[in-house]
Coordinates of C-alpha atoms and ligand atoms in Angstrom, one line a residue:
M1 CA 0.1 -0.1 0.1
A2 CA 1.0 3.6 -0.9
R3 CA 2.4 5.7 2.2
K4 CA -0.4 7.9 3.5
R5 CA 0.3 11.0 2.9
I6 CA 0.5 13.6 5.6
I7 CA -0.8 16.7 5.8
V8 CA -0.4 19.6 8.5
V9 CA -3.4 22.0 9.6
V10 CA -2.8 25.1 10.6
E11 CA -5.5 26.6 12.4
D12 CA -6.5 28.0 15.8
E13 CA -9.8 27.9 16.0
E14 CA -10.2 24.4 17.6
P15 CA -13.2 23.5 16.3
I16 CA -12.5 24.2 12.1
R17 CA -9.3 22.2 12.7
R18 CA -11.2 19.1 14.4
G19 CA -14.0 19.4 11.2
I20 CA -11.0 19.4 9.1
T21 CA -8.8 16.6 10.8
D22 CA -11.8 14.3 10.8
A23 CA -12.6 15.1 7.1
L24 CA -9.1 14.1 6.1
R25 CA -8.3 11.5 8.6
M26 CA -11.1 10.1 6.9
A27 CA -10.5 10.2 3.8
G28 CA -7.0 8.4 4.6
Y29 CA -4.7 11.4 5.4
D30 CA -2.3 11.4 8.2
V31 CA -2.7 15.0 9.8
V32 CA -0.4 16.8 11.8
E33 CA -2.1 19.9 13.4
A34 CA -1.2 22.6 14.8
A35 CA -3.0 25.9 16.9
D36 CA -0.5 29.0 16.6
G37 CA 1.9 29.6 13.1
E38 CA 4.9 28.9 15.1
V39 CA 4.1 25.1 15.7
G40 CA 2.5 25.2 11.7
L41 CA 6.3 26.5 10.5
I42 CA 7.7 23.8 12.3
E43 CA 5.3 20.4 11.9
A44 CA 4.9 22.0 8.1
R45 CA 8.8 22.0 8.1
R46 CA 9.3 18.3 8.7
A47 CA 10.8 15.7 5.7
G48 CA 7.4 13.8 4.9
V49 CA 4.8 16.7 4.5
D50 CA 3.2 16.5 1.9
L51 CA 0.6 19.5 1.3
V52 CA 0.0 22.1 4.3
L53 CA -3.7 23.8 5.6
L54 CA -2.9 27.5 6.1
D55 CA -5.3 29.2 8.2
L56 CA -4.0 33.2 7.9
L57 CA -5.6 34.8 10.8
L58 CA -3.0 32.4 13.6
P59 CA -1.9 33.4 17.2
K60 CA 2.0 33.6 17.5
L61 CA 2.8 33.7 13.7
N62 CA 0.2 35.0 10.8
G63 CA 0.2 32.4 7.6
F64 CA 1.3 35.4 5.7
D65 CA 4.6 34.7 8.1
V66 CA 4.3 31.7 8.0
L67 CA 3.6 31.7 4.0
A68 CA 6.8 33.0 3.7
E69 CA 8.7 32.0 5.6
L70 CA 8.1 28.4 4.2
R71 CA 9.4 28.9 1.1
V72 CA 12.7 30.3 2.2
T73 CA 12.7 26.5 3.3
R74 CA 10.6 24.5 0.9
P75 CA 9.7 26.5 -2.2
A76 CA 7.7 23.4 -3.8
L77 CA 5.8 22.4 -0.6
P78 CA 1.7 22.5 -1.1
V79 CA 0.4 25.6 0.7
V80 CA -3.6 26.4 0.6
I81 CA -4.5 28.6 2.2
L82 CA -8.2 28.9 4.4
T83 CA -9.2 32.8 4.2
A84 CA -12.6 35.1 4.9
R85 CA -15.4 35.0 3.1
G86 CA -15.0 38.6 1.6
S87 CA -11.3 39.0 1.9
E88 CA -10.2 39.2 -1.4
D89 CA -7.0 40.9 -0.5
D90 CA -6.0 38.0 1.4
R91 CA -6.0 36.1 -0.9
V92 CA -5.2 37.5 -3.9
R93 CA -1.9 38.3 -1.3
G94 CA -2.0 34.6 0.0
L95 CA -1.6 34.1 -4.0
R96 CA 1.1 36.2 -4.7
G97 CA 2.6 35.0 -1.5
G98 CA 3.2 31.3 -2.7
A99 CA 0.1 29.4 -1.7
D100 CA -1.0 27.0 -3.9
D101 CA -4.5 27.6 -4.1
Y102 CA -7.5 28.9 -1.2
V103 CA -10.3 27.7 0.0
V104 CA -12.2 30.1 1.6
K105 CA -14.6 30.0 4.9
P106 CA -16.7 28.1 6.2
F107 CA -16.3 25.0 3.2
S108 CA -17.4 22.0 3.4
A109 CA -15.7 19.0 4.2
R110 CA -16.6 17.8 0.5
E111 CA -15.2 21.2 -1.2
L112 CA -12.2 21.1 1.0
L113 CA -10.9 17.7 -0.2
A114 CA -11.3 18.2 -2.7
R115 CA -9.2 21.1 -3.0
V116 CA -6.2 19.4 -1.3
E117 CA -6.5 16.2 -4.4
A118 CA -6.4 18.7 -6.6
V119 CA -3.5 20.7 -5.5
L120 CA -1.9 17.1 -4.8
R121 CA -2.8 15.6 -8.5
R122 CA -0.6 18.9 -9.6
S123 CA 2.4 18.2 -7.9
P124 CA 2.9 15.1 -6.7
E125 CA 5.3 15.6 -4.0
R126 CA 7.3 17.9 -6.0
P127 CA 9.8 16.1 -6.8
A128 CA 13.7 17.1 -7.7
P129 CA 12.8 16.7 -11.2
V130 CA 14.9 13.9 -12.8
V131 CA 18.2 15.5 -14.9
R132 CA 20.3 11.6 -16.0
I133 CA 19.2 8.3 -14.9
V134 CA 23.2 6.5 -15.8
G135 CA 23.0 2.6 -15.2
G136 CA 26.3 1.1 -16.6
D137 CA 27.9 2.6 -19.0
A138 CA 24.3 3.6 -20.3
V139 CA 23.1 7.6 -19.8
V140 CA 19.2 8.3 -19.7
D141 CA 18.9 11.7 -21.0
C142 CA 16.0 12.8 -19.7
A143 CA 15.1 16.5 -21.1
R144 CA 15.8 14.7 -25.0
R145 CA 14.2 11.7 -23.6
E146 CA 17.0 9.0 -24.5
I147 CA 19.5 6.6 -24.3
R148 CA 22.7 7.2 -25.2
K149 CA 25.9 4.4 -24.4
G150 CA 29.2 5.8 -25.9
E151 CA 29.4 6.2 -29.5
N152 CA 26.6 4.2 -30.1
E153 CA 22.9 5.5 -32.0
A154 CA 20.8 7.4 -28.9
V155 CA 17.5 5.4 -28.0
V156 CA 14.6 7.8 -28.0
L157 CA 12.1 7.3 -26.0
S158 CA 8.4 8.4 -26.3
E159 CA 7.2 10.7 -24.2
M160 CA 5.6 8.4 -22.4
E161 CA 8.8 5.8 -21.2
A162 CA 10.3 8.6 -20.5
N163 CA 7.7 10.1 -18.0
I164 CA 7.2 7.3 -16.7
L165 CA 10.5 6.1 -16.0
E166 CA 11.2 9.6 -14.5
R167 CA 8.4 8.7 -12.3
L168 CA 9.5 5.5 -11.0
A169 CA 13.7 7.4 -10.7
A170 CA 11.8 10.2 -8.8
H171 CA 11.3 8.2 -5.4
P172 CA 13.8 5.5 -5.7
G173 CA 13.7 2.8 -3.3
R174 CA 9.6 3.6 -3.0
A175 CA 7.7 0.3 -5.3
V176 CA 5.1 3.4 -7.4
S177 CA 2.1 1.6 -8.2
R178 CA 0.2 1.3 -11.2
E179 CA -2.4 3.3 -10.0
E180 CA 0.6 6.0 -9.1
L181 CA 1.5 5.6 -12.8
L182 CA -1.9 6.4 -14.0
S183 CA -2.9 8.8 -12.5
C184 CA 0.5 10.8 -12.6
V185 CA 1.2 10.2 -15.9
W186 CA -2.1 9.7 -16.8
G187 CA -3.4 12.6 -15.6
I188 CA -6.4 9.6 -14.9
R189 CA -8.0 9.1 -11.6
D190 CA -11.7 7.0 -12.7
G191 CA -9.6 3.6 -12.6
S192 CA -11.3 3.3 -16.1
V193 CA -8.3 2.7 -17.8
E194 CA -7.5 -0.8 -17.7
T195 CA -3.9 -1.3 -15.3
R196 CA -2.6 -3.5 -17.9
A197 CA -1.9 -0.7 -19.9
I198 CA 0.8 0.3 -17.9
D199 CA 2.3 -2.9 -18.0
M200 CA 2.9 -2.8 -22.1
H201 CA 4.5 1.0 -21.8
I202 CA 6.7 -0.7 -19.1
T203 CA 7.6 -3.4 -21.0
R204 CA 8.6 -1.6 -24.7
L205 CA 10.7 0.9 -22.0
R206 CA 12.7 -2.4 -20.4
Q207 CA 13.0 -3.6 -23.8
K208 CA 14.8 -0.3 -25.3
L209 CA 16.4 0.3 -21.9
A210 CA 18.1 -3.2 -21.7
A211 CA 19.0 -3.1 -25.9
A212 CA 21.1 0.5 -25.1
S213 CA 22.8 -0.6 -22.2
D214 CA 24.3 -3.6 -21.2
D215 CA 23.0 -7.1 -19.9
N216 CA 23.1 -7.1 -16.4
V217 CA 22.0 -3.5 -16.0
E218 CA 18.3 -3.4 -13.8
W219 CA 16.6 -0.3 -14.8
I220 CA 12.8 -1.4 -13.5
A221 CA 12.5 -3.9 -10.8
T222 CA 8.8 -5.1 -10.0
V223 CA 7.4 -5.5 -6.7
R224 CA 5.4 -8.1 -6.2
G225 CA 2.1 -6.7 -5.5
K226 CA 2.9 -3.2 -4.9
G227 CA 4.2 -2.6 -8.6
Y228 CA 7.9 -1.2 -10.5
M229 CA 10.5 0.2 -8.6
I230 CA 13.8 2.1 -9.8
G231 CA 16.9 -0.1 -10.7
A232 CA 18.1 0.0 -7.0
S233 CA 21.8 0.0 -8.6
L234 CA 20.7 2.8 -10.9
E235 CA 22.5 6.0 -10.3
V236 CA 20.1 9.2 -10.4
K237 CA 21.0 13.2 -10.8
T238 CA 18.1 15.6 -9.9
A239 CA 18.5 18.9 -10.4
E240 CA 18.2 19.8 -6.9
G241 CA 20.7 21.9 -5.8
Q242 CA 21.2 23.5 -9.4
A243 CA 18.6 26.3 -9.2
Ligands
CA301 CA1 -7.9 32.4 12.9

């Protein structure tokens, strides 16, 4: 089973915080609660957090300051702000400050969950983009979508194949389920497409990778009952730190 997504809820009004927390837990998320901005910032900065729901009027440190601080250390962390009805200025200021979306109070659990899902879908963990994957003497260049080995002619990957490979490489050591690949590579969430389609793309991708590299390199591992994982011996280079 995929790990539960972790959402930090920063909201000082206890009944609202509890309502949000209950709704998120019911929907299968792990929730960390924070009743003021200072605690919220500490919790939001922890590794593994997937999204932050951030009230703006908070004790100790207001939501705008929390957002500004967060953007310094976690520029890509999805943040949804909670704003009061009619406060358009806050909304605009929040979005300009780097919030990914907003929900206007009072909101229904359904509306909140829809926003959270949409933001997570747009930016699934937003890992640092994978630039290169090295397996033995062969190198996959993600921007050019090709595999090169020495002086051999480059083998070109389809956009779909490159996306699958990048998704796996962005999460080394973790099995990525077919459902996750469907939702992030194809943008499909309703399960109407056979997950077998994924297997067919994987097969073709493996054939290309094998043809372009040494036989002993395992590019994509199958994890029974879970999905696929990037080969453990590969070297993955991301764009992190280059910005
Ligand atoms: Ca408040």
